[in-house]
Short mmCIF file of C-alpha atoms in Angstrom, two decimals:
data_model
loop_
_atom_site.label_atom_id
_atom_site.label_comp_id
_atom_site.label_asym_id
_atom_site.label_seq_id
_atom_site.Cartn_x
_atom_site.Cartn_y
_atom_site.Cartn_z
CA MET H 803 28.27 5.77 4.33
CA ALA H 804 27.72 4.33 7.81
CA LEU H 805 25.01 1.92 6.64
CA ALA H 806 27.16 0.76 3.72
CA ALA H 807 30.15 0.22 6.01
CA LEU H 808 28.01 -1.79 8.46
CA CYS H 809 26.62 -4.00 5.69
CA SER H 810 30.09 -4.57 4.23
CA ARG H 811 31.60 -5.42 7.62
CA PHE H 812 28.68 -7.65 8.62
CA LYS H 813 29.02 -9.63 5.40
CA LYS H 814 32.76 -10.13 5.93
CA GLU H 815 32.82 -10.86 9.67
CA GLU H 816 29.71 -13.04 9.85
CA ASN H 817 30.23 -14.79 6.49
CA ALA H 818 26.64 -13.81 5.83
CA LEU H 819 24.93 -14.72 2.58
CA LEU H 820 24.06 -11.08 2.17
CA ASP H 821 23.66 -9.71 -1.34
CA VAL H 822 24.04 -5.93 -1.10
CA THR H 823 23.62 -3.40 -3.90
CA ALA H 824 23.90 0.35 -3.34
CA PHE H 825 22.07 3.16 -5.11
CA VAL H 826 23.30 6.75 -5.12
CA VAL H 827 20.63 9.29 -6.10
CA ASP H 828 21.74 12.37 -8.01
CA HIS H 829 18.99 14.96 -7.51
CA LYS H 830 20.47 17.27 -10.17
CA LEU H 831 19.84 20.32 -7.98
CA ARG H 832 23.24 21.99 -8.31
CA PRO H 833 26.37 21.96 -10.46
CA GLY H 834 28.83 19.28 -9.48
CA SER H 835 26.23 16.91 -8.02
CA THR H 836 26.97 14.25 -10.64
CA THR H 837 30.71 14.38 -9.93
CA GLU H 838 30.03 13.98 -6.21
CA ALA H 839 27.63 11.10 -6.84
CA ASN H 840 30.25 9.34 -8.94
CA GLY H 841 32.72 9.79 -6.09
CA VAL H 842 30.32 8.13 -3.66
CA VAL H 843 29.80 5.27 -6.12
CA GLN H 844 33.56 4.75 -6.18
CA GLN H 845 33.80 4.77 -2.38
CA LEU H 846 31.05 2.15 -2.17
CA GLN H 847 32.82 -0.02 -4.69
CA ASN H 848 35.98 0.30 -2.58
CA LEU H 849 33.95 -1.29 0.25
CA GLY H 850 33.16 -4.21 -2.03
CA ILE H 851 29.58 -3.11 -2.68
CA PRO H 852 28.25 -2.87 -6.28
CA ALA H 853 26.85 0.64 -6.68
CA HIS H 854 24.72 2.43 -9.26
CA ARG H 855 23.96 6.11 -9.77
CA LEU H 856 20.30 7.03 -10.25
CA ASP H 857 19.65 10.37 -11.94
CA LEU H 858 16.38 12.11 -11.17
CA GLU H 859 14.53 13.36 -14.23
CA TRP H 860 12.73 16.63 -13.59
CA PRO H 861 9.96 17.72 -15.98
CA GLN H 862 11.28 19.48 -19.05
CA GLY H 863 11.40 23.24 -18.67
CA VAL H 864 11.04 23.12 -14.88
CA ASN H 865 13.63 24.62 -12.57
CA PRO H 866 13.26 22.45 -9.46
CA LEU H 867 14.84 25.10 -7.22
CA GLU H 868 11.88 27.38 -7.99
CA LEU H 869 9.27 24.83 -6.96
CA PRO H 870 7.37 25.75 -3.77
CA ASN H 871 7.11 22.04 -2.93
CA LEU H 872 10.67 21.07 -3.81
CA GLU H 873 11.11 18.74 -0.84
CA THR H 874 7.89 16.85 -1.59
CA GLU H 875 8.56 16.54 -5.31
CA ALA H 876 12.18 15.47 -4.81
CA ARG H 877 11.01 12.81 -2.36
CA ARG H 878 8.47 11.50 -4.87
CA LEU H 879 10.96 11.28 -7.73
CA ARG H 880 13.64 9.78 -5.48
CA PHE H 881 11.50 6.94 -4.16
CA ARG H 882 10.07 6.15 -7.58
CA ALA H 883 13.58 5.91 -9.00
CA LEU H 884 14.67 3.69 -6.10
CA GLY H 885 11.57 1.53 -6.38
CA LEU H 886 12.01 0.91 -10.09
CA ALA H 887 15.72 0.19 -9.62
CA CYS H 888 14.87 -2.39 -6.94
CA SER H 889 12.18 -4.00 -9.08
CA GLN H 890 14.46 -4.29 -12.10
CA ARG H 891 17.06 -6.09 -9.98
CA LYS H 892 14.50 -8.20 -8.06
CA ILE H 893 15.42 -6.49 -4.77
CA ARG H 894 12.66 -6.74 -2.17
CA SER H 895 14.23 -4.90 0.79
CA LEU H 896 15.53 -1.34 0.57
CA LEU H 897 17.64 -0.24 3.55
CA LEU H 898 17.75 3.49 4.26
CA ALA H 899 20.21 5.20 6.61
CA HIS H 900 17.78 7.48 8.48
CA HIS H 901 19.04 8.00 12.03
CA ARG H 902 17.76 9.44 15.30
CA ASP H 903 18.49 13.03 14.25
CA ASP H 904 16.35 12.54 11.13
CA GLN H 905 13.58 11.17 13.35
CA ALA H 906 13.71 14.23 15.62
CA GLU H 907 13.60 16.57 12.61
CA THR H 908 10.60 14.71 11.19
CA VAL H 909 8.63 14.84 14.44
CA LEU H 910 9.38 18.52 15.06
CA THR H 911 8.31 19.31 11.49
CA ARG H 912 5.03 17.52 12.14
CA LEU H 913 4.57 19.39 15.42
CA VAL H 914 4.97 22.67 13.55
CA ALA H 915 2.39 21.45 11.02
CA GLY H 916 -0.12 20.83 13.84
CA ARG H 917 0.07 17.04 14.04
CA THR H 918 -0.86 15.41 17.32
CA SER H 919 -1.07 11.97 18.88
CA ILE H 920 -0.61 9.17 16.31
CA GLY H 921 0.72 11.69 13.79
CA LEU H 922 3.83 12.13 15.94
CA GLN H 923 5.05 8.54 15.84
CA GLY H 924 7.64 9.59 13.28
CA ILE H 925 9.43 7.55 10.65
CA ARG H 926 8.48 3.88 10.73
CA PRO H 927 11.37 1.40 10.86
CA VAL H 928 9.66 -0.95 8.38
CA ALA H 929 7.06 0.00 5.77
CA ASP H 930 6.03 -0.36 2.14
CA ILE H 931 8.05 1.92 -0.10
CA PRO H 932 6.27 5.29 -0.35
CA GLU H 933 5.46 7.37 -3.43
CA CYS H 934 5.20 4.31 -5.70
CA TYR H 935 1.45 3.75 -5.71
CA GLY H 936 0.34 1.90 -8.85
CA ILE H 937 3.79 0.77 -10.03
CA TYR H 938 3.62 -2.98 -10.58
CA GLY H 939 6.42 -4.95 -8.95
CA VAL H 940 7.19 -2.03 -6.63
CA TYR H 941 3.94 -1.18 -4.86
CA GLN H 942 2.53 -4.22 -3.03
CA SER H 943 2.82 -6.48 -6.07
CA GLY H 944 5.14 -8.63 -8.13
CA ARG H 945 4.34 -12.05 -6.68
CA PHE H 946 1.13 -13.99 -7.27
CA ARG H 947 -0.68 -16.28 -4.84
CA PHE H 948 -3.42 -18.54 -6.16
CA LEU H 949 -6.67 -18.57 -4.26
CA ARG H 950 -6.08 -22.09 -2.95
CA GLU H 951 -2.84 -20.87 -1.35
CA CYS H 952 -4.80 -18.18 0.48
CA HIS H 953 -7.03 -20.70 2.28
CA LEU H 954 -10.15 -19.38 0.55
CA PRO H 955 -12.61 -21.61 -1.33
CA ARG H 956 -12.73 -21.53 -5.11
CA GLU H 957 -16.12 -20.26 -6.27
CA GLU H 958 -18.39 -22.87 -7.80
CA TYR H 959 -20.22 -20.25 -9.82
CA GLN H 960 -17.29 -18.89 -11.84
CA SER H 961 -17.28 -18.92 -15.62
CA PRO H 962 -15.16 -21.66 -17.20
CA LYS H 963 -13.23 -18.88 -18.99
CA ALA H 964 -12.23 -17.21 -15.74
CA PRO H 965 -8.55 -17.69 -14.82
CA SER H 966 -7.70 -19.10 -11.42
CA PRO H 967 -8.19 -16.15 -9.07
CA GLY H 968 -5.66 -14.94 -6.58
CA PHE H 969 -3.93 -12.07 -4.86
CA GLU H 970 -0.84 -10.05 -5.59
CA THR H 971 1.80 -10.03 -2.87
CA GLY H 972 5.35 -8.77 -2.68
CA GLY H 973 6.54 -5.30 -3.50
CA VAL H 974 9.50 -3.36 -2.14
CA ARG H 975 9.76 -2.87 1.61
CA VAL H 976 11.74 -0.05 3.19
CA MET H 977 13.78 -0.78 6.33
CA ARG H 978 15.57 1.76 8.51
CA PRO H 979 17.86 -0.15 10.89
CA LEU H 980 19.71 2.93 12.22
CA LEU H 981 16.81 4.94 13.67
CA ARG H 982 17.99 4.24 17.23
CA PHE H 983 21.40 5.81 16.67
CA GLY H 984 22.39 9.46 16.47
CA LYS H 985 24.36 11.12 13.71
CA ASP H 986 27.38 11.62 15.99
CA ARG H 987 27.48 7.91 16.80
CA LEU H 988 27.38 6.95 13.13
CA SER H 989 30.01 9.48 12.06
CA ALA H 990 32.27 8.16 14.84
CA THR H 991 31.76 4.64 13.52
CA CYS H 992 32.85 5.76 10.05
CA ALA H 993 35.90 7.52 11.51
CA HIS H 994 36.85 4.38 13.47
CA TRP H 995 36.86 2.33 10.25
CA ASN H 996 38.45 5.09 8.12
CA VAL H 997 35.34 5.37 5.99
CA PRO H 998 34.63 8.91 4.71
CA TRP H 999 31.47 10.60 5.97
CA VAL H 1000 29.55 12.00 2.99
CA GLU H 1001 26.87 14.67 3.29
CA ASP H 1002 24.97 16.58 0.63
CA GLU H 1003 25.89 20.28 0.61
CA THR H 1004 22.26 21.28 0.09
CA ASN H 1005 21.45 19.99 3.60
CA SER H 1006 23.05 23.13 5.02
CA ASP H 1007 20.87 25.53 3.00
CA ARG H 1008 18.20 26.44 5.57
CA THR H 1009 16.13 28.28 2.94
CA LEU H 1010 15.77 25.30 0.62
CA THR H 1011 13.35 23.06 2.55
CA VAL H 1012 11.41 23.00 5.81
CA ARG H 1013 13.54 20.10 7.02
CA ASN H 1014 16.71 22.11 6.44
CA ALA H 1015 15.23 24.97 8.47
CA VAL H 1016 14.39 22.61 11.33
CA ARG H 1017 17.89 21.12 11.15
CA HIS H 1018 19.36 24.63 11.42
CA ILE H 1019 17.24 25.31 14.52
CA PHE H 1020 18.57 22.18 16.21
CA GLN H 1021 22.16 23.06 15.32
CA SER H 1022 22.14 26.79 16.07
CA HIS H 1023 19.72 27.31 18.95
CA ARG H 1024 19.46 26.11 22.50
CA LEU H 1025 15.97 24.69 22.75
CA PRO H 1026 13.89 23.93 25.86
CA ALA H 1027 14.46 20.47 27.32
CA ALA H 1028 11.14 19.24 25.92
CA LEU H 1029 12.26 20.09 22.37
CA THR H 1030 15.73 18.57 22.38
CA LYS H 1031 16.45 15.74 19.97
CA GLU H 1032 16.53 13.27 22.82
CA SER H 1033 13.16 14.37 24.21
CA ILE H 1034 11.46 14.40 20.82
CA SER H 1035 12.87 10.98 19.94
CA ALA H 1036 11.66 9.61 23.27
CA LEU H 1037 8.20 11.08 22.63
CA SER H 1038 8.10 9.54 19.17
CA ASN H 1039 9.19 6.15 20.51
CA ARG H 1040 6.49 6.18 23.20
CA ILE H 1041 3.77 7.04 20.71
CA ALA H 1042 5.02 4.42 18.24
CA ALA H 1043 5.05 1.79 21.00
CA ASP H 1044 1.49 2.70 22.00
CA VAL H 1045 0.29 2.57 18.39
CA ALA H 1046 1.95 -0.82 17.92
CA THR H 1047 0.17 -2.10 21.04
CA TYR H 1048 -3.21 -0.86 19.79
CA GLN H 1049 -2.61 -2.34 16.32
CA GLU H 1050 -1.57 -5.68 17.82
CA ALA H 1051 -4.82 -5.78 19.79
CA ALA H 1052 -6.81 -4.89 16.65
CA ASP H 1053 -5.05 -7.57 14.61
CA LYS H 1054 -5.78 -10.15 17.30
CA LEU H 1055 -9.47 -9.22 17.12
CA PHE H 1056 -9.33 -9.33 13.32
CA GLY H 1057 -8.10 -12.89 13.62
CA GLU H 1058 -11.28 -13.66 15.57
CA CYS H 1059 -13.51 -12.26 12.82
CA GLN H 1060 -15.28 -14.48 10.34
CA VAL H 1061 -14.16 -13.14 6.98
CA GLU H 1062 -15.36 -14.21 3.52
CA VAL H 1063 -13.55 -12.47 0.66
CA ASN H 1064 -14.86 -12.52 -2.90
CA ILE H 1065 -12.06 -11.21 -5.07
CA ARG H 1066 -14.11 -11.40 -8.29
CA SER H 1067 -16.55 -8.76 -7.10
CA GLY H 1068 -14.17 -7.08 -4.65
CA THR H 1069 -16.48 -7.61 -1.67
CA VAL H 1070 -16.01 -9.01 1.81
CA ALA H 1071 -18.52 -10.31 4.35
CA VAL H 1072 -17.41 -9.86 7.96
CA ARG H 1073 -18.81 -10.94 11.29
CA PHE H 1074 -17.07 -8.85 13.92
CA PRO H 1075 -16.60 -10.15 17.47
CA ASP H 1076 -18.44 -8.61 20.40
CA LEU H 1077 -16.10 -5.90 21.66
CA ALA H 1078 -18.20 -4.33 24.39
CA SER H 1079 -16.84 -6.52 27.17
CA GLU H 1080 -13.22 -6.27 25.96
CA LEU H 1081 -12.86 -2.65 24.89
CA LYS H 1082 -15.47 -0.65 26.76
CA ILE H 1083 -13.21 -0.22 29.76
CA HIS H 1084 -10.11 0.35 27.62
CA SER H 1085 -9.06 4.00 27.42
CA LYS H 1086 -8.29 3.54 23.72
CA GLY H 1087 -11.14 1.14 22.97
CA SER H 1088 -12.54 3.27 20.15
CA THR H 1089 -9.07 3.57 18.57
CA ILE H 1090 -8.58 -0.21 18.62
CA ALA H 1091 -12.08 -0.68 17.19
CA ALA H 1092 -11.27 1.78 14.39
CA MET H 1093 -8.05 -0.10 13.60
CA LEU H 1094 -10.06 -3.32 13.44
CA VAL H 1095 -12.62 -1.81 11.05
CA ARG H 1096 -9.77 -0.39 8.97
CA ARG H 1097 -8.39 -3.91 8.44
CA ALA H 1098 -11.73 -4.92 6.94
CA ALA H 1099 -12.19 -1.71 4.93
CA GLU H 1100 -8.72 -2.04 3.41
CA LEU H 1101 -9.83 -5.26 1.72
CA VAL H 1102 -12.21 -3.42 -0.63
CA THR H 1103 -11.55 0.33 -0.62
CA PRO H 1104 -10.27 1.96 -3.82
CA GLU H 1105 -8.38 4.53 -1.74
CA PRO H 1106 -4.60 4.14 -1.22
CA GLU H 1107 -4.88 4.71 2.54
CA VAL H 1108 -7.63 4.75 5.13
CA SER H 1109 -7.27 7.05 8.13
CA LEU H 1110 -8.84 6.33 11.50
CA GLN H 1111 -10.68 9.66 11.30
CA GLN H 1112 -12.61 8.40 8.26
CA LEU H 1113 -14.00 5.50 10.29
CA GLN H 1114 -15.74 7.30 13.15
CA ILE H 1115 -19.23 6.59 11.76
CA PRO H 1116 -18.54 2.89 10.97
CA VAL H 1117 -17.16 2.34 14.48
CA HIS H 1118 -20.27 3.89 16.05
CA GLN H 1119 -22.53 1.86 13.76
CA ILE H 1120 -20.79 -1.50 14.12
CA PHE H 1121 -20.00 -1.24 17.84
CA PRO H 1122 -22.75 0.96 19.32
CA ASP H 1123 -22.34 -0.65 22.76
CA LEU H 1124 -18.95 1.02 23.08
CA PHE H 1125 -20.66 4.41 23.12
CA GLU H 1126 -23.93 3.77 24.94
CA ASP H 1127 -22.75 5.94 27.85
CA ASP H 1128 -21.42 8.69 25.58
CA CYS H 1129 -24.02 11.45 25.40
CA SER H 1130 -21.87 13.43 22.96
CA SER H 1131 -22.39 10.91 20.15
CA GLY H 1132 -25.64 12.58 19.12
CA ALA H 1133 -26.82 11.52 15.69
CA ALA H 1134 -24.17 8.81 15.61
CA ASN H 1135 -26.39 6.77 17.97
CA LYS H 1136 -28.95 6.30 15.18
CA LEU H 1137 -28.29 2.98 13.45
CA TYR H 1138 -28.38 2.78 9.65
CA ARG H 1139 -28.82 -0.23 7.41
CA ARG H 1140 -26.10 0.99 5.06
CA PHE H 1141 -23.70 3.91 4.81
CA THR H 1142 -20.41 4.82 3.15
CA ALA H 1143 -17.01 5.79 4.53
CA ALA H 1144 -13.46 5.73 3.14
CA GLY H 1145 -14.76 4.73 -0.29
CA VAL H 1146 -16.53 1.67 1.17
CA MET H 1147 -20.22 0.79 1.34
CA PHE H 1148 -21.09 -0.87 4.67
CA SER H 1149 -24.32 -2.92 4.62
CA ARG H 1150 -25.87 -4.84 7.53
CA GLN H 1151 -26.81 -8.44 6.81
CA ASP H 1152 -28.76 -11.11 8.64
CA ARG H 1153 -27.29 -14.36 7.34
CA SER H 1154 -28.72 -16.76 9.93
CA LYS H 1155 -31.15 -18.17 7.35
CA GLU H 1156 -28.20 -19.05 5.10
CA GLY H 1157 -26.74 -21.41 7.67
CA HIS H 1158 -24.15 -18.94 8.93
CA ALA H 1159 -23.41 -18.31 12.57
CA ALA H 1160 -25.99 -16.22 14.35
CA GLY H 1161 -25.21 -12.56 14.77
CA GLU H 1162 -24.88 -9.50 12.62
CA TRP H 1163 -22.80 -9.70 9.47
CA TRP H 1164 -21.53 -6.79 7.41
CA LEU H 1165 -21.09 -6.77 3.64
CA LEU H 1166 -18.33 -4.37 2.60
CA SER H 1167 -18.03 -3.32 -1.03
CA ARG H 1168 -16.61 -0.48 -3.03
CA GLN H 1169 -18.72 2.67 -2.81
CA ILE H 1170 -21.24 2.61 -5.65
CA PRO H 1171 -20.46 5.45 -8.08
CA SER H 1172 -22.91 8.31 -8.38
CA ARG H 1173 -23.21 11.05 -10.97
CA ASP H 1174 -21.00 13.28 -8.85
CA LEU H 1175 -18.31 10.61 -8.45
CA LEU H 1176 -15.60 10.42 -11.10
CA ILE H 1177 -15.56 6.92 -12.55
CA PRO H 1178 -11.97 5.71 -12.93
CA PHE H 1179 -10.75 4.24 -16.19
CA THR H 1180 -7.51 2.82 -17.54
CA GLU H 1181 -6.56 2.82 -21.22
CA ILE H 1182 -5.09 -0.38 -22.63
CA ASN H 1183 -1.93 -0.43 -24.75
CA ARG H 1184 -2.47 -1.84 -28.22
CA PHE H 1185 -0.96 -4.77 -30.09
CA LEU H 1186 1.40 -6.15 -27.43
CA PRO H 1187 1.02 -9.85 -26.55
CA LEU H 1188 -0.67 -10.42 -23.20
CA LYS H 1189 2.50 -11.43 -21.33
CA GLU H 1190 4.28 -8.30 -22.58
CA GLN H 1191 1.51 -5.98 -21.46
CA PRO H 1192 2.27 -4.15 -18.21
CA PHE H 1193 -0.03 -4.72 -15.25
CA GLN H 1194 -1.97 -1.58 -14.34
CA LEU H 1195 -3.71 -0.92 -11.04
CA PHE H 1196 -7.36 -0.25 -11.77
CA ASP H 1197 -9.51 1.53 -9.19
CA GLY H 1198 -6.98 0.74 -6.47
CA ARG H 1199 -8.27 -2.86 -6.32
CA PHE H 1200 -7.42 -4.90 -9.42
CA TRP H 1201 -4.12 -5.39 -11.20
CA ILE H 1202 -5.07 -5.97 -14.82
CA ARG H 1203 -3.39 -6.44 -18.16
CA VAL H 1204 -5.27 -6.87 -21.43
CA ARG H 1205 -4.38 -7.80 -24.98
CA ASN H 1206 -6.20 -5.44 -27.32
CA PRO H 1207 -6.30 -7.15 -30.75
CA SER H 1208 -8.12 -4.21 -32.33
CA LYS H 1209 -7.01 -0.78 -33.51
CA ARG H 1210 -9.86 0.77 -31.56
CA ARG H 1211 -9.50 2.42 -28.15
CA LEU H 1212 -10.09 -0.06 -25.34
CA THR H 1213 -10.44 1.00 -21.72
CA VAL H 1214 -11.17 -0.57 -18.36
CA ARG H 1215 -13.74 1.22 -16.24
CA LEU H 1216 -16.52 0.48 -13.81
CA SER H 1217 -19.58 -1.04 -15.45
CA ARG H 1218 -22.62 1.11 -16.13
CA ARG H 1219 -26.27 0.14 -16.14
CA GLU H 1220 -26.88 0.60 -19.86
CA GLU H 1221 -23.60 -1.07 -20.85
CA LEU H 1222 -24.18 -4.06 -18.59
CA SER H 1223 -27.68 -4.55 -20.01
CA LYS H 1224 -26.31 -4.34 -23.55
CA PHE H 1225 -23.55 -6.81 -22.70
CA ILE H 1226 -25.98 -9.41 -21.30
CA LYS H 1227 -28.11 -9.14 -24.45
CA SER H 1228 -25.05 -9.92 -26.60
CA LEU H 1229 -24.65 -13.33 -24.94
CA ASP H 1230 -26.44 -16.51 -25.93
CA TYR H 1231 -29.20 -17.77 -23.66
CA THR H 1232 -27.02 -20.15 -21.65
CA ALA H 1233 -24.26 -17.62 -21.00
CA ALA H 1234 -26.74 -14.83 -20.23
CA THR H 1235 -28.57 -17.03 -17.73
CA ARG H 1236 -25.30 -18.01 -16.06
CA LEU H 1237 -24.10 -14.40 -15.87
CA SER H 1238 -27.40 -13.22 -14.40
CA GLY H 1239 -27.08 -15.88 -11.71
CA VAL H 1240 -23.48 -14.93 -10.97
CA LEU H 1241 -24.38 -11.25 -10.65
CA GLN H 1242 -27.26 -12.05 -8.32
CA LYS H 1243 -24.97 -14.12 -6.11
CA VAL H 1244 -21.71 -12.15 -6.00
CA ALA H 1245 -22.68 -8.62 -7.07
CA PRO H 1246 -26.30 -7.99 -6.07
CA GLY H 1247 -27.96 -4.63 -6.49
CA GLY H 1248 -25.67 -1.72 -7.20
CA ILE H 1249 -22.50 -3.70 -6.39
CA ARG H 1250 -22.46 -4.91 -10.01
CA TYR H 1251 -21.70 -1.33 -11.02
CA THR H 1252 -18.39 -1.55 -9.16
CA LEU H 1253 -17.15 -4.40 -11.38
CA PRO H 1254 -14.40 -3.71 -13.94
CA MET H 1255 -15.63 -3.79 -17.53
CA LEU H 1256 -13.68 -3.70 -20.80
CA VAL H 1257 -15.26 -1.09 -23.05
CA VAL H 1258 -14.53 0.04 -26.62
CA GLU H 1259 -14.90 3.75 -27.31
CA ASN H 1260 -15.89 4.54 -30.89
CA ALA H 1261 -15.10 7.67 -32.88
CA ASP H 1262 -18.67 8.96 -32.42
CA ASN H 1263 -18.26 8.69 -28.60
CA SER H 1264 -20.54 5.66 -28.43
CA THR H 1265 -19.34 2.68 -26.41
CA GLU H 1266 -19.46 -1.09 -26.73
CA PRO H 1267 -19.06 -3.37 -23.69
CA MET H 1268 -16.61 -6.17 -24.42
CA ALA H 1269 -16.04 -8.20 -21.24
CA LEU H 1270 -16.39 -8.54 -17.49
CA PRO H 1271 -12.84 -9.73 -16.85
CA THR H 1272 -13.10 -10.61 -13.15
CA LEU H 1273 -16.09 -12.85 -13.85
CA GLY H 1274 -14.59 -14.39 -16.99
CA PHE H 1275 -17.37 -13.35 -19.40
CA LYS H 1276 -16.67 -12.07 -22.92
CA LEU H 1277 -19.12 -10.54 -25.39
CA GLY H 1278 -21.13 -12.81 -27.64
CA GLY H 1279 -22.29 -12.44 -31.21
CA SER H 1280 -20.28 -12.15 -34.42
CA GLN H 1281 -17.65 -9.82 -32.93
CA ALA H 1282 -16.56 -12.48 -30.44
CA ASP H 1283 -15.35 -14.64 -33.34
CA GLY H 1284 -14.12 -11.80 -35.51
CA GLU H 1285 -12.22 -8.65 -34.60
CA TRP H 1286 -12.17 -9.49 -30.90
CA ALA H 1287 -11.48 -13.22 -31.11
CA ASP H 1288 -8.03 -12.76 -29.56
CA LEU H 1289 -9.14 -10.45 -26.75
CA ALA H 1290 -7.47 -11.75 -23.58
CA TRP H 1291 -6.80 -10.54 -20.06
CA ASP H 1292 -5.16 -11.37 -16.76
CA VAL H 1293 -6.67 -10.00 -13.55
CA ARG H 1294 -5.35 -10.25 -10.01
CA TYR H 1295 -6.67 -8.74 -6.81
CA ARG H 1296 -4.44 -6.30 -5.00
CA LYS H 1297 -2.40 -7.22 -1.95
CA VAL H 1298 -4.54 -7.51 1.15
CA TYR H 1299 -4.02 -8.21 4.82
CA LEU H 1300 -5.91 -11.34 5.84
CA PRO H 1301 -6.25 -12.66 9.39
CA ARG H 1302 -3.10 -14.55 10.33
CA PRO H 1303 -3.25 -18.31 10.82
CA PRO H 1304 -2.80 -19.45 14.43
CA LYS H 1305 0.63 -20.02 15.89
CA VAL H 1306 2.14 -23.47 15.49
CA ASP H 1307 3.77 -24.79 18.67
CA GLY H 1308 3.93 -21.24 19.96
CA ILE H 1309 6.08 -20.07 17.04
CA GLU H 1310 4.99 -17.33 14.66
CA GLY H 1311 7.12 -15.64 12.03
CA ASN H 1312 10.85 -15.92 11.53
CA GLU H 1313 13.57 -13.75 13.00
CA SER H 1314 17.31 -13.54 12.82
CA VAL H 1315 19.71 -11.69 15.04
CA MET H 1316 22.22 -9.17 13.73
CA THR H 1317 25.06 -8.24 16.06
CA SER H 1318 25.77 -4.53 16.26
CA LEU H 1319 28.87 -3.46 14.37
CA LEU H 1320 28.82 0.18 15.42
CA GLY H 1321 32.31 0.04 16.87
CA PRO H 1322 34.31 -1.64 19.62
CA GLY H 1323 32.79 -2.30 23.00
CA HIS H 1324 29.15 -2.45 21.88
CA THR H 1325 27.21 -5.66 22.45
CA GLU H 1326 23.69 -4.54 21.52
CA GLN H 1327 21.64 -6.90 19.38
CA HIS H 1328 18.99 -5.88 16.88
CA HIS H 1329 16.26 -8.19 15.64
CA ILE H 1330 15.49 -7.79 11.98
CA GLN H 1331 12.31 -9.57 10.97
CA HIS H 1332 12.28 -11.36 7.64
CA LEU H 1333 9.36 -10.06 5.60
#
C-alpha cells in the first residue's frame, strides 16, 4: 500500500496530472484470497485510486500448490495478466512496489543458484514488462513508426503493393521507484499516514517458494556481515552501476557505427569503429565490445534475448586486435568469413567498390535454417477482416496480421527453396523479373530462406506458396483473381534499438523531478525518466 499512498499523496499535494489505476492480483492459491483482494481494492478506492482485481487462471485440473515451479509459473501468469490489463486500458507504465528487502532476497537467491558478476545486479528499476513475449500491445509493440520517421531511406526497389515499412515501438514498461527504500521505512510511512500495511499470508510459508525460504533466513538468522541485506544491496548497486557504465560506453560506440537496416529482409549492414585504441587498455574492454555487438545482433536475431556469453566468438572475430596478446584465445584467433551466434549469421563484406567508406563491413542476418533447425510457423485465423485480425509475432522479428479469405489452412513460415521457385514461376514475366532483382539485392544467397512466406497447406500435405508479405509480392495466375483475390496482410518489423541521434544544445532526453513523500523531514529527490 505504500506505493499507492505515495501516488495518491503526490497527486494531491503537487496537483500533478497523474492518472493512476491500481491492479490487485488474486493468485487463487488459498481460500479467502478473493475476499482479501476485494478488501485491498476497497482500501485503494478509499485513497481515491480506481482499482481492479485480476484473477489468475490456472490450467484446468492443475493444483498450483503441487507444482514444483510454482513461483515461476505464478510470476508468468501474474505479469501476463498485468500486461493485458495495461494494454486494454492504454497504460504504458506499470509501477511495482519492490523495495530494498526484495532486492536483497533476489540477489541472495541468485548467489545460491551460482550466479556471478553481471548476474548479481538484481532487479532493474526500469525494464520492459517480463513474461509477455509475443503479446501485441504489451511486449515492445502497440505503436507504429513509419520508416521515414526512423531516419532510414525508403527502398527504391520495393514492390508497388508493399505497404509503407516501419517499426513497432511502445509496449508496457515496468518501473520500480521504491528499490532504494527498505520495508521498515515503507511500513513506517504507511503508519504515519494511517494507511494499512497489507501483506500476503503466503509470504510467511517458507516451504512454498525459494524466495520465501530466503526471506525466512533473513528474518530468523544472524548472518555474516557480508550477507546482510545492507551488504547485499550495496553489492547489487555497485554491480548495476558498473554494468550501466559499460552499457553507456557500448551505446556511445554504437552511435559511431555506420548502420544500414533493411526491415524487409530483416538484415543489417554494420561498419564497427576501431576499438583497439579505445578498449585494449580497458579492464572490461571485451565486455563493452560484446555489449556493442549485442546491440547489432538484437536488430536481426529471432531469439528473445541475447546473452554476452553467446557473443564470445563474434567479439574475437570482429575485434581481433583486442586479443592479439591473449595466448589463451587459441582457435578463436583464426578469422572466418562467416559464422553464426545467437541465431545470427555474421558475414564479412568488402563494400569499398560500392562507394561505401573503406574498412570492413559486416552483414548480419537471421541464421539460415538447416534440416536440424525447427522452422517456425504461425497459423492465421480465418474470415476476420484485416483490421480485426490480431498481430502475431513471427520468428521473433515480424509482427504480422493476415486476412485469409479462404477456408483452407494458411500459415506464415520461412520460405523454402522449392516453394520460392514455385512462387516465382507463378508470376508473370515482369513481376518475376522484378522479384528476382529484389531478392538478389536485399536477400542474396541463403538469406532469402529467412523471409516470411504465406503458405497454404492442403489436405494431402502438399503446400502452395501464396505471398512474400515483407516484399509485397502475391502469387500470380488464376488463383490471384479468384479464391485469393482478397488476400491481404500488414507487416511491421519488431521494436529495435537504433543509434541515438546526437544531443541538441547539450540536451538529451526529458526528465522530471518527483519530491520524496516518504514522511516528514525527508528532502530526497528522485529523477524519473519519461520513457
